[in-house]
Coordinates of C-alpha atoms in Angstrom, one line a residue:
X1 CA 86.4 -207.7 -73.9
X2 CA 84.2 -207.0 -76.7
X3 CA 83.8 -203.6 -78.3
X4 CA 81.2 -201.7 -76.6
X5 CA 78.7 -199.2 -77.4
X6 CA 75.8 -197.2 -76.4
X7 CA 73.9 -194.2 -77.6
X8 CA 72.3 -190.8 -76.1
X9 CA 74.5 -190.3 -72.8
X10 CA 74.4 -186.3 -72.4
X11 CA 75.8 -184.5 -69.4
X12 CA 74.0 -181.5 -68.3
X13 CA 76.9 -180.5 -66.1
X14 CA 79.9 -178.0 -66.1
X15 CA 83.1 -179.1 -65.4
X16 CA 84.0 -176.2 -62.4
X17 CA 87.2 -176.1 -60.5
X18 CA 87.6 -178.1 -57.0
X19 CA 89.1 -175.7 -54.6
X20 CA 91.7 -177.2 -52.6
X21 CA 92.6 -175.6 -49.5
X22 CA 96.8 -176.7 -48.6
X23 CA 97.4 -174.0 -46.2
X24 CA 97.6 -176.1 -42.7
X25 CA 96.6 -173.0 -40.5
X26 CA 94.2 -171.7 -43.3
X27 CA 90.6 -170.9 -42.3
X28 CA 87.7 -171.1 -44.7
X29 CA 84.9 -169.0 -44.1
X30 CA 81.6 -167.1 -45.9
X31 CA 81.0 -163.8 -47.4
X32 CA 78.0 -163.3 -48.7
X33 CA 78.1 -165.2 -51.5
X34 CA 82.0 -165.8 -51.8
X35 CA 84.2 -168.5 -50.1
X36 CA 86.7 -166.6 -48.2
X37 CA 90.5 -168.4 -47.2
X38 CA 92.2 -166.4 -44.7
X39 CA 95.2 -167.2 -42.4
X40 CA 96.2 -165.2 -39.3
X41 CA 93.4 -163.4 -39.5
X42 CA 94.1 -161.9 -43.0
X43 CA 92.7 -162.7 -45.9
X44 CA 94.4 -164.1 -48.9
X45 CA 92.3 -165.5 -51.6
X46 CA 88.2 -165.7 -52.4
X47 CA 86.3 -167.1 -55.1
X48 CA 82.5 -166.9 -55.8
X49 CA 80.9 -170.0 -54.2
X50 CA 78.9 -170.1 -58.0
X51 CA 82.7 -171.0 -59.6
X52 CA 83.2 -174.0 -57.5
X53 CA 82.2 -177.7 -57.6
X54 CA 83.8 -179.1 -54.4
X55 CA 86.3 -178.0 -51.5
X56 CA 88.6 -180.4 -50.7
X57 CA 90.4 -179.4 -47.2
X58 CA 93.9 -180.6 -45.9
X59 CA 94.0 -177.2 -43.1
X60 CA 93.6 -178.6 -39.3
X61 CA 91.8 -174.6 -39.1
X62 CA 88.8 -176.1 -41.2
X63 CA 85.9 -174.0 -41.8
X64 CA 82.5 -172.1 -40.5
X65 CA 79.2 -173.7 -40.1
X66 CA 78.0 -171.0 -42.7
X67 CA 80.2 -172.6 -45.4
X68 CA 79.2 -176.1 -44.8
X69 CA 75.3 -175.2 -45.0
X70 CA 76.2 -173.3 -48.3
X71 CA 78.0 -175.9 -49.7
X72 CA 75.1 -178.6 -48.6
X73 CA 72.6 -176.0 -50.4
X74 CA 74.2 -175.8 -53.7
X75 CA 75.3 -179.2 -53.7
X76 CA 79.0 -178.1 -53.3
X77 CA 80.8 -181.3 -51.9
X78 CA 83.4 -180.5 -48.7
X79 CA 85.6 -182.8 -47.9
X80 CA 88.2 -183.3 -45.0
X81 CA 91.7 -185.0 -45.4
X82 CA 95.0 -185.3 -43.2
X83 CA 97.7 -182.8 -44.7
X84 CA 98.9 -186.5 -46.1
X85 CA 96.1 -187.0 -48.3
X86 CA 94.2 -189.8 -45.9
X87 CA 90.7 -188.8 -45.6
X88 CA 89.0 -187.9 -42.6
X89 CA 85.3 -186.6 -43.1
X90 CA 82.7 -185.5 -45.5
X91 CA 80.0 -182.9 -45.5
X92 CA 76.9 -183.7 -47.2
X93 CA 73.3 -181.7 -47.0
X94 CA 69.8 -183.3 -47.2
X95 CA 69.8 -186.6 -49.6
X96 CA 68.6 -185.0 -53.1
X97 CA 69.2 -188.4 -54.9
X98 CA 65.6 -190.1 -56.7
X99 CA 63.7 -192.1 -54.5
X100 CA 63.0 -194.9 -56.9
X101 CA 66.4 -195.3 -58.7
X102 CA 67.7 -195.7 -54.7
X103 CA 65.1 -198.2 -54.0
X104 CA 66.1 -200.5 -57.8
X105 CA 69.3 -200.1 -56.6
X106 CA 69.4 -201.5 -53.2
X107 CA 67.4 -204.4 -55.1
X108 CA 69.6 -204.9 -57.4
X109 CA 72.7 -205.1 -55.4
X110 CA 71.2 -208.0 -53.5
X111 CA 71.0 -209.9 -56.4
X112 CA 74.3 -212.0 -56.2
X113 CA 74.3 -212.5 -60.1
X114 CA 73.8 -209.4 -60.6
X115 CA 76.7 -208.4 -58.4
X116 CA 78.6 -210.7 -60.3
X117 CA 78.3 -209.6 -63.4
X118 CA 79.0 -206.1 -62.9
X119 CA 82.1 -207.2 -61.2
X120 CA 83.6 -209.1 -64.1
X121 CA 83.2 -205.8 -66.3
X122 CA 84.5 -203.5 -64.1
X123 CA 87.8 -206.1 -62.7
X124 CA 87.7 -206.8 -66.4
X125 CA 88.1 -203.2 -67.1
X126 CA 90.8 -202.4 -64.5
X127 CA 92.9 -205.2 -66.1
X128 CA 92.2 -204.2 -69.7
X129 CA 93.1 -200.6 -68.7
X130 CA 96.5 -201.8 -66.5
X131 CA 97.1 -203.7 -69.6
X132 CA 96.9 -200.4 -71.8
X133 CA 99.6 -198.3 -69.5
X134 CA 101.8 -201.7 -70.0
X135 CA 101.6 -201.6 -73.7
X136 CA 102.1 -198.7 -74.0
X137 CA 105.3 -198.3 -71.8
X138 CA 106.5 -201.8 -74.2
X139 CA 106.0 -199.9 -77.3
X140 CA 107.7 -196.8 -76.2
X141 CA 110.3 -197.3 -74.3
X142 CA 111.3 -201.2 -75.0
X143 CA 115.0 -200.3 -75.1
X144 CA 114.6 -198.6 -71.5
X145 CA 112.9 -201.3 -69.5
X146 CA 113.4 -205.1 -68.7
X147 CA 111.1 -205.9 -71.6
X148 CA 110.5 -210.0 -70.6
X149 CA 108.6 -209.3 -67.5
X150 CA 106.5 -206.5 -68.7
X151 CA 105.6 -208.4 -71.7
X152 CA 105.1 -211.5 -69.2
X153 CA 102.7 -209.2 -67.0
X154 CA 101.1 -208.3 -70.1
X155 CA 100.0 -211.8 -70.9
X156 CA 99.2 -212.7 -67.5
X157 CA 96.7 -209.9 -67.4
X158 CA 95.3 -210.6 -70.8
X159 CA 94.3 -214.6 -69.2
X160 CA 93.1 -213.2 -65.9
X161 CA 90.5 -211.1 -67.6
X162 CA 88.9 -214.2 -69.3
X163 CA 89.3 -216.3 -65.7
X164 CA 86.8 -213.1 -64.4
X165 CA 84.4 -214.1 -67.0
X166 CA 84.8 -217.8 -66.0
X167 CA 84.4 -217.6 -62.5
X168 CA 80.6 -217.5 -60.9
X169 CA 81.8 -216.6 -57.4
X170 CA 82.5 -213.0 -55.1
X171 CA 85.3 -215.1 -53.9
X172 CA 86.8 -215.7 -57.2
X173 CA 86.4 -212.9 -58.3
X174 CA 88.2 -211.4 -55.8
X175 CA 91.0 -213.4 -55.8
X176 CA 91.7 -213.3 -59.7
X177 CA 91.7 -209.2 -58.7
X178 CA 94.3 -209.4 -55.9
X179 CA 96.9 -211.8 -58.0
X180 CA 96.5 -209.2 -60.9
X181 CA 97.2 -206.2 -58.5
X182 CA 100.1 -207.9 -57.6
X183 CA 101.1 -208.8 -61.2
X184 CA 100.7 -205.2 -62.6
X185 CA 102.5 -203.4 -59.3
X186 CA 105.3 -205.7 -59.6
X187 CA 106.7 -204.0 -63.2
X188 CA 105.2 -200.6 -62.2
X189 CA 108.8 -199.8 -61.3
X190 CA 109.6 -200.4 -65.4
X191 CA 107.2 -197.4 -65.7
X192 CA 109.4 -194.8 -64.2
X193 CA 112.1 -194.1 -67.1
X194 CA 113.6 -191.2 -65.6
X195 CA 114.8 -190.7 -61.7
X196 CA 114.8 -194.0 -60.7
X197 CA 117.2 -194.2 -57.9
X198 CA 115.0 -191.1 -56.0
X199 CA 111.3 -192.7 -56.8
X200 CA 112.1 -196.3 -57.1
X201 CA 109.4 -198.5 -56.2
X202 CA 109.0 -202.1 -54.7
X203 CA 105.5 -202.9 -53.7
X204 CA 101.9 -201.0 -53.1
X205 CA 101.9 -200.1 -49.5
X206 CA 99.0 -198.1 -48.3
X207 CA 98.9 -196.9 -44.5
X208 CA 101.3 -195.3 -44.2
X209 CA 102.7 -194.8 -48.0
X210 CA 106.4 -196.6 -47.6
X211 CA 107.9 -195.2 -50.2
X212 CA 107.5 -191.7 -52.6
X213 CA 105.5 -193.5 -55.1
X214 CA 103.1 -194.5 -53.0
X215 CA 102.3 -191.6 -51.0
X216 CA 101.5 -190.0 -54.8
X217 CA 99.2 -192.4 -55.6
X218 CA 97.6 -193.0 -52.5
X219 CA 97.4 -188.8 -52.0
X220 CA 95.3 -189.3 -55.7
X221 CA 93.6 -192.3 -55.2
X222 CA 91.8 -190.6 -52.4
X223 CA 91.0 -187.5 -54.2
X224 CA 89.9 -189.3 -57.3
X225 CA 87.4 -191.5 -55.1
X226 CA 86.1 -188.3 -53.9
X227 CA 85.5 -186.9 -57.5
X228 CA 83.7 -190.5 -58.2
X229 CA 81.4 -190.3 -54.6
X230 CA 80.1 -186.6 -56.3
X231 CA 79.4 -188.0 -59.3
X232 CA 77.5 -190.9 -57.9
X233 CA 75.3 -188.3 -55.7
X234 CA 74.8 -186.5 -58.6
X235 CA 72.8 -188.5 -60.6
X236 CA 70.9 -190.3 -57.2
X237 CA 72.8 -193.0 -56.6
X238 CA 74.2 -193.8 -53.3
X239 CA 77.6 -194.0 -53.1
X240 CA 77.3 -196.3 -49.7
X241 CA 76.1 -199.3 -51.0
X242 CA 78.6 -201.0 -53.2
X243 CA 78.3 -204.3 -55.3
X244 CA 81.8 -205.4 -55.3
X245 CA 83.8 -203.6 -52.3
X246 CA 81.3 -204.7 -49.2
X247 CA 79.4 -202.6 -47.0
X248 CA 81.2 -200.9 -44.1
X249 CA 80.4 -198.2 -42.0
X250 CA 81.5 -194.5 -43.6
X251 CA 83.0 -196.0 -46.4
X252 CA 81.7 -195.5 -49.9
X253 CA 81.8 -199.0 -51.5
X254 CA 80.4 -197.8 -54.9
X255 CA 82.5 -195.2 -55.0
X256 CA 85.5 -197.4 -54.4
X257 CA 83.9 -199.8 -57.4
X258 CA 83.5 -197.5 -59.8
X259 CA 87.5 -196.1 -59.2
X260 CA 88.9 -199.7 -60.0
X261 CA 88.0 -199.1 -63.3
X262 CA 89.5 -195.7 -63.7
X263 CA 93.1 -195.1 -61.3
X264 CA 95.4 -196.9 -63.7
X265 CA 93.7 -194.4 -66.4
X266 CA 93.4 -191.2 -64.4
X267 CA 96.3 -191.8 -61.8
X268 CA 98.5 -194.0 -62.5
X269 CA 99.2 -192.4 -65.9
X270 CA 99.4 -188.9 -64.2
X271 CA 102.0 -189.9 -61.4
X272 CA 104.5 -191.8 -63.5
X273 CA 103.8 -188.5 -65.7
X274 CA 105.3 -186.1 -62.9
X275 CA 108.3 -188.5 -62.2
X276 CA 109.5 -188.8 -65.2
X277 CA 109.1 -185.2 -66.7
X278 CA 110.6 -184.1 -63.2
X279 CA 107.9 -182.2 -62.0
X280 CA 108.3 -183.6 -58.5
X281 CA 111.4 -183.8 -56.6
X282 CA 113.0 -186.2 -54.0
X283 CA 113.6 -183.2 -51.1
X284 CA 109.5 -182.9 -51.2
X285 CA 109.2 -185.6 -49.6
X286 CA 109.6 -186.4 -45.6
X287 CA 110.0 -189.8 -44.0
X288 CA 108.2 -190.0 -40.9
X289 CA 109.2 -191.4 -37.6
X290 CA 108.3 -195.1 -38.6
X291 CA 108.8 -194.9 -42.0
X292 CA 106.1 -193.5 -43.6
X293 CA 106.3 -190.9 -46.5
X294 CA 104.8 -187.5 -46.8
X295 CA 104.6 -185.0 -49.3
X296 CA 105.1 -181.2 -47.8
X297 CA 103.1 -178.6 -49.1
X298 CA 104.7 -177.4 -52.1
X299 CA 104.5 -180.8 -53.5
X300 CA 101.2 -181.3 -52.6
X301 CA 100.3 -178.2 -54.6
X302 CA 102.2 -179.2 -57.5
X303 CA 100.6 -182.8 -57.7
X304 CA 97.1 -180.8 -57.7
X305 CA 97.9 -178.3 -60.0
X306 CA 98.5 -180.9 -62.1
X307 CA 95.4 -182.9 -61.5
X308 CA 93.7 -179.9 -62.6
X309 CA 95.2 -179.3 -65.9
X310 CA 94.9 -183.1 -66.3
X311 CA 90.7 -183.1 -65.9
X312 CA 90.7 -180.4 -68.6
X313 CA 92.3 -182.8 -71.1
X314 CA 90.1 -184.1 -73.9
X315 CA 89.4 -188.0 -74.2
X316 CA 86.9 -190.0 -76.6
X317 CA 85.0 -191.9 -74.3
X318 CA 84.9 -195.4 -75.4
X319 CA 81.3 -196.4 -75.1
X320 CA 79.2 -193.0 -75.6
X321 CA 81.6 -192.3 -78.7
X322 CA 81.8 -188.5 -77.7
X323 CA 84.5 -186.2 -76.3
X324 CA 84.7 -185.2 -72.8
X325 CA 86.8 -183.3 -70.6
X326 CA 88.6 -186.0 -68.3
X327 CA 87.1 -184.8 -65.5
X328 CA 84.0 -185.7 -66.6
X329 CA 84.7 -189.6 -66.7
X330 CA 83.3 -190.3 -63.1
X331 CA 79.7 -188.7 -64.2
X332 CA 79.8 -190.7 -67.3
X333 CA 80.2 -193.8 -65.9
X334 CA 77.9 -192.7 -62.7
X335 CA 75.4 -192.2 -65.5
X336 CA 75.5 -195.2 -67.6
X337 CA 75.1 -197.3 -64.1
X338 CA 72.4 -195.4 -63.2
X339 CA 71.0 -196.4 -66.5
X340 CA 71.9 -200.3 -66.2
X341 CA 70.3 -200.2 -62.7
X342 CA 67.0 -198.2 -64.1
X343 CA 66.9 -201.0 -66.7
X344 CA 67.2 -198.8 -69.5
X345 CA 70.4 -200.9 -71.0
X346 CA 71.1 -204.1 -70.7
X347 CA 74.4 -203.8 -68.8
X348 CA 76.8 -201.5 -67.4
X349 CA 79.5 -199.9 -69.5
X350 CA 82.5 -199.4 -67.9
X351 CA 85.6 -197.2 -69.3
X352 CA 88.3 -199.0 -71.3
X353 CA 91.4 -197.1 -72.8
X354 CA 91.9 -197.0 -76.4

């Protein structure tokens, strides 16, 4: 892909802690102006509702009417997840998003060239940026890893990225994508230097997670989608209405568009991160009946600490040229679509590594 650029993207936002709610029999109700977490009738932590930018809850308790309103009045997302990370709801309050840059949205995503185009760049970016973590695990750690097939999956990435910009079909497109997946998750295995007989890894499986790897990613693929679905109502677009994922019923397809471009990045990066430094451990996991994987609680606290500190990190962004707390990727990019789709640059931008 050719160097990109673009000038005058400024955020008017602060980057607030997401309050994520572990406790399965925890409650979440309102005090005045304070989000109250109590279990067993006692109380044991609050925050003022002003601090917060979403509440993401994994407790079966779940919370009061009164917190949902509030959080629909100050724009506060809620969402609702299984204790394993699969999501199950979302709270939203009265559509705030502009009228117009909704209506030149729906209008251009029935524009099949238009669709098209954005979904080179943004497959184009999600091989670029799988292509990154790959060079940089060959460079490090050459002497730890079966170098041939990385470099192989390297190379195979780099040609699928031009066959995206030489294919003029949804179809295409979306094969080149799901040969590439398979390409970069069959050396992701190669990424994981350290514990590899506890978190090995064969394949992406998704529902349920088959192995510990997977539940990880799929427990942060979820939670990064959310983070993208908030930025997208932020700045009026609707996350529903995607131009690459298609349309179904409850699902955010933009949301899910946008994220291709940013898990290898954001997630992937951040998983392999925890294995190998040890931050996770094998016992912190369960295997269900039917062989699914779970995380219990203390691990699922660990992994979001983490993503925490993580979103506080500090990254040039690759097209605006400024520096950003991580965290602040999915509004970037939610703004410079809004910006393609209000005509006010000549494409979208997505994020590439660098």
């Amino acid at each position: 892909m050719n160097k990109l650029s673009i000038v005058g993207v400024k955020l008017m936002r602060k980057l607030l802690n997401t309050l994520y709610i572990t406790q399965e029999d925890a409650y979440v109700g309102l005090d005045g102006e304070n989000i109250v977490v109590s279990s067993s009738g006692e109380e044991k932590f609050r925050i003022p509702i002003s601090n917060i930018e979403g509440i993401v809850c994994f407790n079966y308790m779940g919370c009061s009417p009164a917190v949902m309103g509030k959080c629909a009045d100050n724009g506060i997302s809620l969402s609702f997840l299984k204790p394993s990370g699969r999501f199950l709801a979302r709270v939203s309050g009265s559509i705030k998003g502009n009228v117009h840059l909704r209506r030149m949205q729906y209008e251009m995503i029935s524009n099949d060239e238009i669709c098209i185009k954005l979904t080179q760049n943004v497959l184009a970016s999600k091989l670029h940026n799988s292509r990154f973590i790959l060079n940089r695990l060959e460079r490090d750690h050459k002497d730890k890893i079966n170098e041939a097939i990385v470099v192989n999956a390297i190379a195979k990435l780099t040609d699928n990225i031009e066959l995206l910009y030489n294919s003029n079909s949804m179809d295409s497109l979306r094969g080149i994508e799901g040969e590439s997946a398979q390409i970069y998750y069959s050396v992701f295995n190669e990424l994981i230097i350290t514990n590899k007989d506890s978190f090995k890894f064969e394949r992406r499986t998704k529902r349920p997670p088959l192995d510990k790897v997977n539940a990880m990613l799929s427990y942060l693929y979820t939670i990064l989608s959310l983070d993208v679905q908030s930025a997208l109502e932020t700045v009026g677009l609707d996350p529903y209405i995607g131009f690459f994922h298609t349309d179904r019923s409850g699902r955010a397809s933009l949301a899910l568009d946008l994220v291709e471009e940013l898990r290898a990045y954001i997630v992937d990066r951040l998983v392999v991160s925890m294995i190998n430094l040890q931050q996770v451990k094998e016992d912190e996991f369960l295997v269900k009946e039917g062989g699914g994987v779970i995380m219990t609680e203390e691990c699922r606290k660990k992994i979001l600490k983490q993503w925490q500190l993580k979103k506080t990190q500090i990254i040039t962004h690759s097209v605006i040229n400024e520096k950003i707390q991580l965290g602040l990727l999915p509004y970037v990019q939610a703004k410079l679509l809004a910006k393609y789709i209000r005509k006010e640059e000549m494409a979208y931008y997505p994020f590439l590594c660098r």
